[in-house]
Tab-separated table of C-alpha atoms and ligand atoms in Angstrom:
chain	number	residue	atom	x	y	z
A	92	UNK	CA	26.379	6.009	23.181
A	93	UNK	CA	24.570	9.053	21.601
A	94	UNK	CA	20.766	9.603	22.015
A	95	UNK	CA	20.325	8.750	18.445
A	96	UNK	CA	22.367	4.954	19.247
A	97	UNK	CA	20.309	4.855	22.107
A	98	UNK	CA	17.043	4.848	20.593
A	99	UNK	CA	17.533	2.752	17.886
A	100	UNK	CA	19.053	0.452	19.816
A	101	UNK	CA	15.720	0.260	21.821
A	102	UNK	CA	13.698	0.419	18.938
A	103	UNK	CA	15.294	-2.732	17.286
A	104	UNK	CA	15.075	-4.889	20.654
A	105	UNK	CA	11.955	-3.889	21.997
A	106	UNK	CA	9.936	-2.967	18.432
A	107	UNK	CA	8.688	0.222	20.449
A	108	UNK	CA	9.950	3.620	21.444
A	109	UNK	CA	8.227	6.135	23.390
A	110	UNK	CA	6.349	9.160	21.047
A	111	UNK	CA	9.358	11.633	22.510
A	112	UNK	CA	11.827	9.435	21.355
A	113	UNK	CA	10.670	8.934	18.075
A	114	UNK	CA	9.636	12.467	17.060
A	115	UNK	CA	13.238	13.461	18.399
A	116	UNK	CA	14.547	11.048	16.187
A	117	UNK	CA	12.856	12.213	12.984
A	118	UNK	CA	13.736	15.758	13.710
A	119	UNK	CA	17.424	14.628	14.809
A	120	UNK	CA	18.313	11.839	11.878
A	121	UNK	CA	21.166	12.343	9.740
A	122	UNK	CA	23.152	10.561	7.010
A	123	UNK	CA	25.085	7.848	9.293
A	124	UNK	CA	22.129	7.408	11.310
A	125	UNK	CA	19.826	6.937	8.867
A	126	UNK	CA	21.705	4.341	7.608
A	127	UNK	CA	22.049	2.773	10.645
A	128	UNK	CA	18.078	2.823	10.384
A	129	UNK	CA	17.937	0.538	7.410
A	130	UNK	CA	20.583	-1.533	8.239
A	131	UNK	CA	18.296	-2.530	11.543
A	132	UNK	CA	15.206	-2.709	9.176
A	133	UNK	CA	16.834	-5.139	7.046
A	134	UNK	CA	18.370	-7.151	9.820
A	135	UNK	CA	14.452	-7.558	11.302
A	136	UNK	CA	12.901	-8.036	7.951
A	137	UNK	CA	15.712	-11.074	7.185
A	138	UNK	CA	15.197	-12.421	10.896
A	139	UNK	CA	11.003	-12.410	10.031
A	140	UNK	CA	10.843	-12.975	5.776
A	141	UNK	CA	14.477	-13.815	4.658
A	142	UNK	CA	15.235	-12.326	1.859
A	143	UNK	CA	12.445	-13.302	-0.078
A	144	UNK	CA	10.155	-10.465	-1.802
A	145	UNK	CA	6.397	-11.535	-2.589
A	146	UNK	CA	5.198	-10.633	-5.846
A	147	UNK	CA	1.390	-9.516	-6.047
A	148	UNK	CA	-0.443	-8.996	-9.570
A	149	UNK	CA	-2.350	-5.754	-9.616
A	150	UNK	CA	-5.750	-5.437	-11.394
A	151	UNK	CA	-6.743	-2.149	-11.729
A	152	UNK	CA	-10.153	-2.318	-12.957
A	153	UNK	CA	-12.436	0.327	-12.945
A	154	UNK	CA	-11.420	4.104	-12.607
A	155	UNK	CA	-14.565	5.476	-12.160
A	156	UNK	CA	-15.023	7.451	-8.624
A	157	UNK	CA	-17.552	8.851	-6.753
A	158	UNK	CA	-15.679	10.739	-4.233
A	159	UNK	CA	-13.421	13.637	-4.130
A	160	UNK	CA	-9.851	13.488	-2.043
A	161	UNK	CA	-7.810	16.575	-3.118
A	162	UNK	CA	-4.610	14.761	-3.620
A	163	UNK	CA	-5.919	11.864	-6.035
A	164	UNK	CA	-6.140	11.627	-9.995
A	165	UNK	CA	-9.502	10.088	-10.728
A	166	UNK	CA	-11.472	11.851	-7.978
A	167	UNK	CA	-14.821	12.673	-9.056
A	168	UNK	CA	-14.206	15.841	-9.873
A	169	UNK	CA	-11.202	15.506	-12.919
A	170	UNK	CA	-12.868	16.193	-15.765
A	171	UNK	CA	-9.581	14.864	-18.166
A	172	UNK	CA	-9.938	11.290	-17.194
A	173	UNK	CA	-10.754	8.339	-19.616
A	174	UNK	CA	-13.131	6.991	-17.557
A	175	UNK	CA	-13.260	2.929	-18.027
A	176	UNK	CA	-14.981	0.130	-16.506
A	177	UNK	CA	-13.319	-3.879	-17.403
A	178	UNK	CA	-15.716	-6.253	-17.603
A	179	UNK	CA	-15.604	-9.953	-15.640
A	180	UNK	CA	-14.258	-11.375	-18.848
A	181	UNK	CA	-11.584	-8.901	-18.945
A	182	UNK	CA	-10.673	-8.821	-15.494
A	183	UNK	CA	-10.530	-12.734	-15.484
A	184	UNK	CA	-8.176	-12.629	-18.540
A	185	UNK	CA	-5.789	-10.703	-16.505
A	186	UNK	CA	-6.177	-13.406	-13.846
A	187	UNK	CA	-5.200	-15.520	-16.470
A	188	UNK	CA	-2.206	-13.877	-17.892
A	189	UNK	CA	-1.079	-13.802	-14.649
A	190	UNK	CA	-1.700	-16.925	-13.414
A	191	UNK	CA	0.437	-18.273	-16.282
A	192	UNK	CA	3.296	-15.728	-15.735
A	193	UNK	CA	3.312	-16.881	-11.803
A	194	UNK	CA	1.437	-14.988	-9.839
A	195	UNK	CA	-0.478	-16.499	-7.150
A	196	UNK	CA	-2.269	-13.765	-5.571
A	197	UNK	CA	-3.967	-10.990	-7.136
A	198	UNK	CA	-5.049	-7.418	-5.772
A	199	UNK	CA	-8.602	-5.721	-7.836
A	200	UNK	CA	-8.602	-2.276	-7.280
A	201	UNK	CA	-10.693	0.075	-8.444
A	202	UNK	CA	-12.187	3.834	-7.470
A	203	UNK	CA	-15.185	3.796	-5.069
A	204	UNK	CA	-17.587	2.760	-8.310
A	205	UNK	CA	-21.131	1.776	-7.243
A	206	UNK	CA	-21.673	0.268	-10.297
A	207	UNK	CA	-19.830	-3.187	-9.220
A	208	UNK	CA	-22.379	-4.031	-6.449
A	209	UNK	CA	-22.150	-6.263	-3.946
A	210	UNK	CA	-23.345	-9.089	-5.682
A	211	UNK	CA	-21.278	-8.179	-8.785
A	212	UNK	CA	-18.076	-8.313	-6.942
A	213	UNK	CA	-19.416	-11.402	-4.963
A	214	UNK	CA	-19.699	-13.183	-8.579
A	215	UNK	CA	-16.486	-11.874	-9.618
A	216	UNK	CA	-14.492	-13.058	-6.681
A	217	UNK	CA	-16.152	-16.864	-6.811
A	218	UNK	CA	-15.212	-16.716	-10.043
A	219	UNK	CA	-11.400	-16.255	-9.119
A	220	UNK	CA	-11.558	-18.499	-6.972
A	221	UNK	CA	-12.835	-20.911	-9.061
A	222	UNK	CA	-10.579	-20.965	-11.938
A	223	UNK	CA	-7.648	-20.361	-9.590
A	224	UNK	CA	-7.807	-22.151	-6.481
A	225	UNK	CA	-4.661	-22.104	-5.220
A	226	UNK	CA	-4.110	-17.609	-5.484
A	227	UNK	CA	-4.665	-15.126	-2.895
A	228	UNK	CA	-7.490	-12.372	-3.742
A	229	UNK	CA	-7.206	-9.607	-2.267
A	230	UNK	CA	-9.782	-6.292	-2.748
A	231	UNK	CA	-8.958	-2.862	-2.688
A	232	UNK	CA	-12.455	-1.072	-3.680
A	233	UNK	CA	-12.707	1.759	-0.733
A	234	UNK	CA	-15.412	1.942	2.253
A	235	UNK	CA	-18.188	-0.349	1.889
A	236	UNK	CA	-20.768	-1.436	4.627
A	237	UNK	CA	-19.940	-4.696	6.982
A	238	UNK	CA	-22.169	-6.888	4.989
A	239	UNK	CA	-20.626	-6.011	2.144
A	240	UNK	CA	-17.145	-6.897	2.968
A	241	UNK	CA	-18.682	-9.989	4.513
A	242	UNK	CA	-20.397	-10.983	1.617
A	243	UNK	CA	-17.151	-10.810	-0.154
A	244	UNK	CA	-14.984	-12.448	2.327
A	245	UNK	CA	-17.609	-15.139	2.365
A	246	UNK	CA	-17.055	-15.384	-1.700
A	247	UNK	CA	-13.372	-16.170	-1.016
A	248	UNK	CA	-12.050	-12.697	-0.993
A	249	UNK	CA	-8.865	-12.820	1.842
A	250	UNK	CA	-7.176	-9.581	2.121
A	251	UNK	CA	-8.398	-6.202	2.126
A	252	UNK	CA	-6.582	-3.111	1.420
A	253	UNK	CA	-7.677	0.129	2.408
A	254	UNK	CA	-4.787	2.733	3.392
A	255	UNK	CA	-6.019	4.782	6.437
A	256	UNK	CA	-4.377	7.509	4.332
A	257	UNK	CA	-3.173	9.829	7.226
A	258	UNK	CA	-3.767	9.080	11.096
A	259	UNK	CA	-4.167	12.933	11.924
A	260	UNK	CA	-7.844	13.725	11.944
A	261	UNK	CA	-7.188	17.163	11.382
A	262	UNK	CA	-5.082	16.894	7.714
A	263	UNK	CA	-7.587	13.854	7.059
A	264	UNK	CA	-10.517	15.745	7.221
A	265	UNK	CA	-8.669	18.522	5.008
A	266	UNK	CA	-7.801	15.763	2.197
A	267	UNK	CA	-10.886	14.317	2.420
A	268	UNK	CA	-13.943	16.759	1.559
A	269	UNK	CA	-16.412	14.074	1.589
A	270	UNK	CA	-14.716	11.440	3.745
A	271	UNK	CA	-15.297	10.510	7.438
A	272	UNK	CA	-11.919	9.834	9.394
A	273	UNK	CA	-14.159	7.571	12.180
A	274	UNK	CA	-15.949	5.569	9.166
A	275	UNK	CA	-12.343	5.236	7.212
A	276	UNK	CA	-10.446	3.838	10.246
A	277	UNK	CA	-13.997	1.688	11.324
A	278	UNK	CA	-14.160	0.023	7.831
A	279	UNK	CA	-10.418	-1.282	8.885
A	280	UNK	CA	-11.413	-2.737	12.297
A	281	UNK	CA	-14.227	-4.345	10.434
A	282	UNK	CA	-12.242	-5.956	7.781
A	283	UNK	CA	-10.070	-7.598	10.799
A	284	UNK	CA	-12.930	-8.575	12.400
A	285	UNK	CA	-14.496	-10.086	9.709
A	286	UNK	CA	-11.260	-12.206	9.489
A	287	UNK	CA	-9.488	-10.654	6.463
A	288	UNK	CA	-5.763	-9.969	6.470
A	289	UNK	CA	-5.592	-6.300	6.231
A	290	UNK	CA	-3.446	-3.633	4.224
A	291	UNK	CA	-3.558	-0.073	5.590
A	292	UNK	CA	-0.919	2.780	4.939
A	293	UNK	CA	-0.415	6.409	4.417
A	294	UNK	CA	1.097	8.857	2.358
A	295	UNK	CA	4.713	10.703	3.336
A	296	UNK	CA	5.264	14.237	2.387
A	297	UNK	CA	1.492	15.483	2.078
A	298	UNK	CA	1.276	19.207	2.222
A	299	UNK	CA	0.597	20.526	5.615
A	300	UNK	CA	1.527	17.155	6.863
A	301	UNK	CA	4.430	17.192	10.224
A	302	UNK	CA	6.407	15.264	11.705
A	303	UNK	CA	4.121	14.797	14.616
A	304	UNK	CA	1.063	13.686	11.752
A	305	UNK	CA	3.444	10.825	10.814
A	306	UNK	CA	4.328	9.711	14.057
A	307	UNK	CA	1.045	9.436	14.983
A	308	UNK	CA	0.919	6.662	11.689
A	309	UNK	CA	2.944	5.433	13.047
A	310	UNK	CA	1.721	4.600	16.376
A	311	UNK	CA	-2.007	3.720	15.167
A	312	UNK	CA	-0.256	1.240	12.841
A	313	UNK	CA	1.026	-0.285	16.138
A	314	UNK	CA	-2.199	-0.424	17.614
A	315	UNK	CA	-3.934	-1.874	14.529
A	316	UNK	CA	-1.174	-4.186	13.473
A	317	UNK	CA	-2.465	-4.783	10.131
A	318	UNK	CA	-0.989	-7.644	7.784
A	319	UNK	CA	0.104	-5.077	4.856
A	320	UNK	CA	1.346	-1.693	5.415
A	321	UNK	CA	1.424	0.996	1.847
A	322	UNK	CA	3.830	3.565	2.363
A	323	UNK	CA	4.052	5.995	-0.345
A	324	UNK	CA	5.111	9.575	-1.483
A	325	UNK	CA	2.715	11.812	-1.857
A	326	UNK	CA	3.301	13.128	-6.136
A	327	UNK	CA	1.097	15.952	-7.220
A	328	UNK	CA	-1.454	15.096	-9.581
A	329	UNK	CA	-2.422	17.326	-12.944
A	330	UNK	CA	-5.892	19.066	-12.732
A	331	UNK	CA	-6.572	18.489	-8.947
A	332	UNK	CA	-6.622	20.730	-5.983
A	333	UNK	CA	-2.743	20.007	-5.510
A	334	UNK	CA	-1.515	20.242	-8.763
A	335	UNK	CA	0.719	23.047	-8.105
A	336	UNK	CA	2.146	21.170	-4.739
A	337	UNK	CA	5.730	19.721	-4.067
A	338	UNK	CA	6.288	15.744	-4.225
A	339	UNK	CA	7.195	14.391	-1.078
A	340	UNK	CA	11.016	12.813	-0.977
A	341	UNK	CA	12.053	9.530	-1.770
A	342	UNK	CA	14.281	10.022	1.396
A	343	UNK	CA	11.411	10.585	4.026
A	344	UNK	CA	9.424	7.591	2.867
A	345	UNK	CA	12.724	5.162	3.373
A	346	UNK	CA	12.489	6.649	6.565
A	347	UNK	CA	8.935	5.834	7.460
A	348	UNK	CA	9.693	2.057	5.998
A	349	UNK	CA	12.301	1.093	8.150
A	350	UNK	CA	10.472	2.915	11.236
A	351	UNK	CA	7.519	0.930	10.043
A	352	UNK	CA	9.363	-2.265	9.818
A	353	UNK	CA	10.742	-2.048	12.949
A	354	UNK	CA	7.553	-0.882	14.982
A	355	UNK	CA	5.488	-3.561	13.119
A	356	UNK	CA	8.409	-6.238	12.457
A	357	UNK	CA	6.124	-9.184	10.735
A	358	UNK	CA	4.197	-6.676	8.584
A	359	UNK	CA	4.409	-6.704	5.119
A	360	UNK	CA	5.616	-3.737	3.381
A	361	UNK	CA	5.443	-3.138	-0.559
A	362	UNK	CA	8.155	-0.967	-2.224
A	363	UNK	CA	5.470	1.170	-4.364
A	364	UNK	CA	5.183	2.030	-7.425
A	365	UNK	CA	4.874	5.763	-6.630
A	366	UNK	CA	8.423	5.247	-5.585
A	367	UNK	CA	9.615	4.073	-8.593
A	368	UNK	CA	8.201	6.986	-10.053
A	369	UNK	CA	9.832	9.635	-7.876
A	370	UNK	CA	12.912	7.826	-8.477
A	371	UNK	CA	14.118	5.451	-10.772
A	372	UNK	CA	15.809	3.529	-8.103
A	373	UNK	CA	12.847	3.881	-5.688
A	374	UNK	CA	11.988	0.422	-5.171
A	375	UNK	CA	14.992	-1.463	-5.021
A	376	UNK	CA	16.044	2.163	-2.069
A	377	UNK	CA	12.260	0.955	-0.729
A	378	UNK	CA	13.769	-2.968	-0.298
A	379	UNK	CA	16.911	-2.041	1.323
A	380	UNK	CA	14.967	-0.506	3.868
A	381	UNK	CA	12.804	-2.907	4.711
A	382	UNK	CA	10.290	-3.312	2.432
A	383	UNK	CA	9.233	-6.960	0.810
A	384	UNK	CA	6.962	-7.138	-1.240
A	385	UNK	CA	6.208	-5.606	-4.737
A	386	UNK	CA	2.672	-5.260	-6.893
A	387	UNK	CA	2.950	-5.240	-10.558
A	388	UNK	CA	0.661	-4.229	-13.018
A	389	UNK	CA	-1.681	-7.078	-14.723
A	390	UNK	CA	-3.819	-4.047	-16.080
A	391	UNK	CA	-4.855	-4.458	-19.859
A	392	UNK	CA	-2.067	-2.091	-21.598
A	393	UNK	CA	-5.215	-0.434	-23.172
A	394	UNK	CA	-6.132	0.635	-19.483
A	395	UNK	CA	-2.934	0.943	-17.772
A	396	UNK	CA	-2.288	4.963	-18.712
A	397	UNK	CA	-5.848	5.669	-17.431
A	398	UNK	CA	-5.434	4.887	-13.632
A	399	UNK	CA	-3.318	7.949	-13.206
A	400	UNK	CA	-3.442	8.351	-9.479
A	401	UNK	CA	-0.817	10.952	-9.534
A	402	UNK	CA	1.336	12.033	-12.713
A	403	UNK	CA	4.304	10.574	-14.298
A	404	UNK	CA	3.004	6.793	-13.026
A	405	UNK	CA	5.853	4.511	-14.573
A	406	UNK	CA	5.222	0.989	-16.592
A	407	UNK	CA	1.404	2.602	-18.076
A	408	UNK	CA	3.605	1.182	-21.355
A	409	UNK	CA	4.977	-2.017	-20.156
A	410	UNK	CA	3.195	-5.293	-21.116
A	411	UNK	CA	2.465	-7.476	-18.051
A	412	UNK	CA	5.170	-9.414	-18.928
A	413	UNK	CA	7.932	-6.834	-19.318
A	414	UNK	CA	7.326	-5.804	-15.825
A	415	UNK	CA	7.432	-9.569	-14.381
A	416	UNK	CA	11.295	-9.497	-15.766
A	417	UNK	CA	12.371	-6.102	-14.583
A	418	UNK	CA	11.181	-5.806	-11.379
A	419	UNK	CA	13.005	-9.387	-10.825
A	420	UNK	CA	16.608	-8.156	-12.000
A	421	UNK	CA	15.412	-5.297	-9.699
A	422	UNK	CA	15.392	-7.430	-6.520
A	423	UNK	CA	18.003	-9.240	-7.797
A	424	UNK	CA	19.945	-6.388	-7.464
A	425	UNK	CA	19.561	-5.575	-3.933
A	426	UNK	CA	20.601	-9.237	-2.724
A	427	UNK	CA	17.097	-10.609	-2.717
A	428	UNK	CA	14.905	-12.902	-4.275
A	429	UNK	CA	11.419	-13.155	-5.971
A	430	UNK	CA	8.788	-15.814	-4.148
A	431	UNK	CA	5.923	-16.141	-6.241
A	432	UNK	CA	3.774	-17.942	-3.519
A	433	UNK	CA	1.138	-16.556	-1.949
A	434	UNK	CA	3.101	-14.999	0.436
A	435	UNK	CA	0.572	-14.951	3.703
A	436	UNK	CA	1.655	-11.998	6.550
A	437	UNK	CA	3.261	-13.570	9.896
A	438	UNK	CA	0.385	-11.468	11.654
A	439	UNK	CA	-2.189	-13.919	13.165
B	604	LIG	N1	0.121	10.541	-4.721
B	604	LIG	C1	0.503	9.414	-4.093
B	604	LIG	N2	-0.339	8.431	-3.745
B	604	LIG	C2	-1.645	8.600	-4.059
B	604	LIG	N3	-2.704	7.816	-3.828
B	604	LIG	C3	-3.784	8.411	-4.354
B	604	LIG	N4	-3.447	9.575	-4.920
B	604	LIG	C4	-2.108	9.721	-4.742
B	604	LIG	C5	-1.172	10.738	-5.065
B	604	LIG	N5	-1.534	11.853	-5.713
B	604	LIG	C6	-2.635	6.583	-3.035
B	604	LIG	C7	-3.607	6.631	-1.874
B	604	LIG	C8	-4.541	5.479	-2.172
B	604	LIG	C9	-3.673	4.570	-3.006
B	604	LIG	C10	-4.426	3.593	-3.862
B	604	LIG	O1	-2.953	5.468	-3.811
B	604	LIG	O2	-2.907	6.395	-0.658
B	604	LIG	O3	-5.008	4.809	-1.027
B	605	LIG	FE1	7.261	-2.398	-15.089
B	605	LIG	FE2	9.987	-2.293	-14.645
B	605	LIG	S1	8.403	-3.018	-13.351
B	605	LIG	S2	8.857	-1.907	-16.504
């Protein structure tokens, strides 16, 4: 058996190699291997999920920002962005359309935008929870104070989703002119202790960013064990600091999946929309390699081309209902199938 067998042999029985063994094994993959990977990603996603692929509805509802990280389209600083703000009539229309196409849990996002207080968001997430009982909502509004995210979780709120970004100090501190590495990974062990289920995740092909940055992801992923893991490219964005920068690869992320996957076996992964943007195949790649879950957009269509994270985002034309139907022939396509429920993470 070859070092390469070896490894991933001990990686899918024991859901943990040593750091050695897992930086050789980025630097040391190749095309047989790497499928090899995803075939043990899948195996461990079936064994945990089946082949079931949770849907969430994503609200994206304010794209106003107040801070400034190099790589991202709305920071502060982009002067070319249609700022808007949806109101809690709006945002609860969405809920609605989406309620009726199926969804049953629902993610807000927004920039870091002051403006929706504590008390607004407190409001807005009773609200939910009123009309909707029986949905999932799940916030995704940046770093707030404990109290805050108590208040919320105390509202109804149940997941949290705040992507640690990059577990290397030094590269975070160089994406992040105004951000705080210790505050950014405290807010997380907050959110868990508060009792939310918790989404963290990182970006894969970030300039300046090694092999030895994403191993160390993916060993403070181990350690945090959060219910939801985003893995994404990195994709330049027009008028920010990185403009001019190279994508990461489609190829690189699938890696980082199925390591993912099988470091953090019950976790739930989505196949993201940034990789169906890179590649028009992306997702369904993202699935068969150990992702399961997927977040389409419930955005008004008015709104949709305005939360431009990074350039070239797809389905900013789609109606809510287009998407539904595509991105189910999608999984279709790779053998699985859509589960509308809530779709709770096997983490405790
Ligand atoms: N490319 C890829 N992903 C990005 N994000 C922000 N900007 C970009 C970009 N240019 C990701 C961040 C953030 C999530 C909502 O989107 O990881 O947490
Ligand atoms: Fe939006 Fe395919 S998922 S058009």
């Amino acid at each position: 058996m070859s070092r390469i067998q070896g490894i991933l042999s001990q990686l899918y029985n024991e859901n943990y190699i040593p750091k050695y063994d897992m930086i050789y094994l980025l630097e040391n993959l190749h095309e047989g291997s790497r499928e090899q990977l995803f075939d043990c990603a899948r195996k461990i996603r079936s064994k945990y999920y089946e082949n079931k692929v949770f849907m969430r509805g994503l609200i994206e509802f304010s794209n106003i920002c107040s801070r400034n990280c190099i790589y991202c389209g709305i920071r502060a600083a982009s002067e070319n962005v249609d700022r808007y703000r949806l109101s809690k009539d709006e945002i609860l229309s969405c809920c609605k359309e989406g309620y009726e196409l199926g969804y049953r849990t629902f993610v807000l996002q927004s920039g870091e935008d002051r403006w929706y207080t504590a008390s607004k968001v407190a409001d807005l997430v009773s609200s939910i929870k009123e009309l909707f009982p029986d949905v999932a909502v799940t916030l995704s509004l940046g770093e707030r104070s404990y109290e805050e995210y108590k208040l919320w979780y105390e509202a109804g709120a149940d997941r949290y989703l705040l992507r640690h970004e990059t577990a290397s100090r030094n590269l975070y501190e160089k994406l992040h002119p105004d951000g705080d590495f210790d505050n950014r990974r405290q807010c997380l062990y907050n959110l868990r202790e508060i009792g939310y289920q918790v989404g963290a995740g990182f970006m894969v092909g970030l300039p300046g960013q090694s092999h030895y940055d994403l191993v160390e992801d993916l060993y403070f992923l181990k350690e945090l064990k959060p219910h939801m893991i985003g893995i994404g490219p990195f994709i330049p964005a027009n008028s920010t600091p990185l403009a001019k920068e190279k994508a990461g690869r489609v190829e690189d992320v699938l890696v980082m999946l199925a390591l993912t996957r099988l470091m953090i076996p019950e976790s739930l992964l989505p196949a993201t929309t940034a990789m169906g943007t890179l590649d028009p195949r992306g997702r369904e790649k993202a699935l068969m390699a150990g992702a399961n879950v997927v977040m389409p957009n419930l955005s008004p269509i008015a709104t949709k081309s305005k939360y431009q994270l990074y350039d070239n985002k797809i389905c900013t034309g789609d109606e809510s209902a287009h998407c539904r139907m595509c991105i189910e022939k999608r999984i279709n396509s790779t053998g699985m199938k859509v589960d509308m429920g809530r779709g709770d993470s096997l983490i405790a």
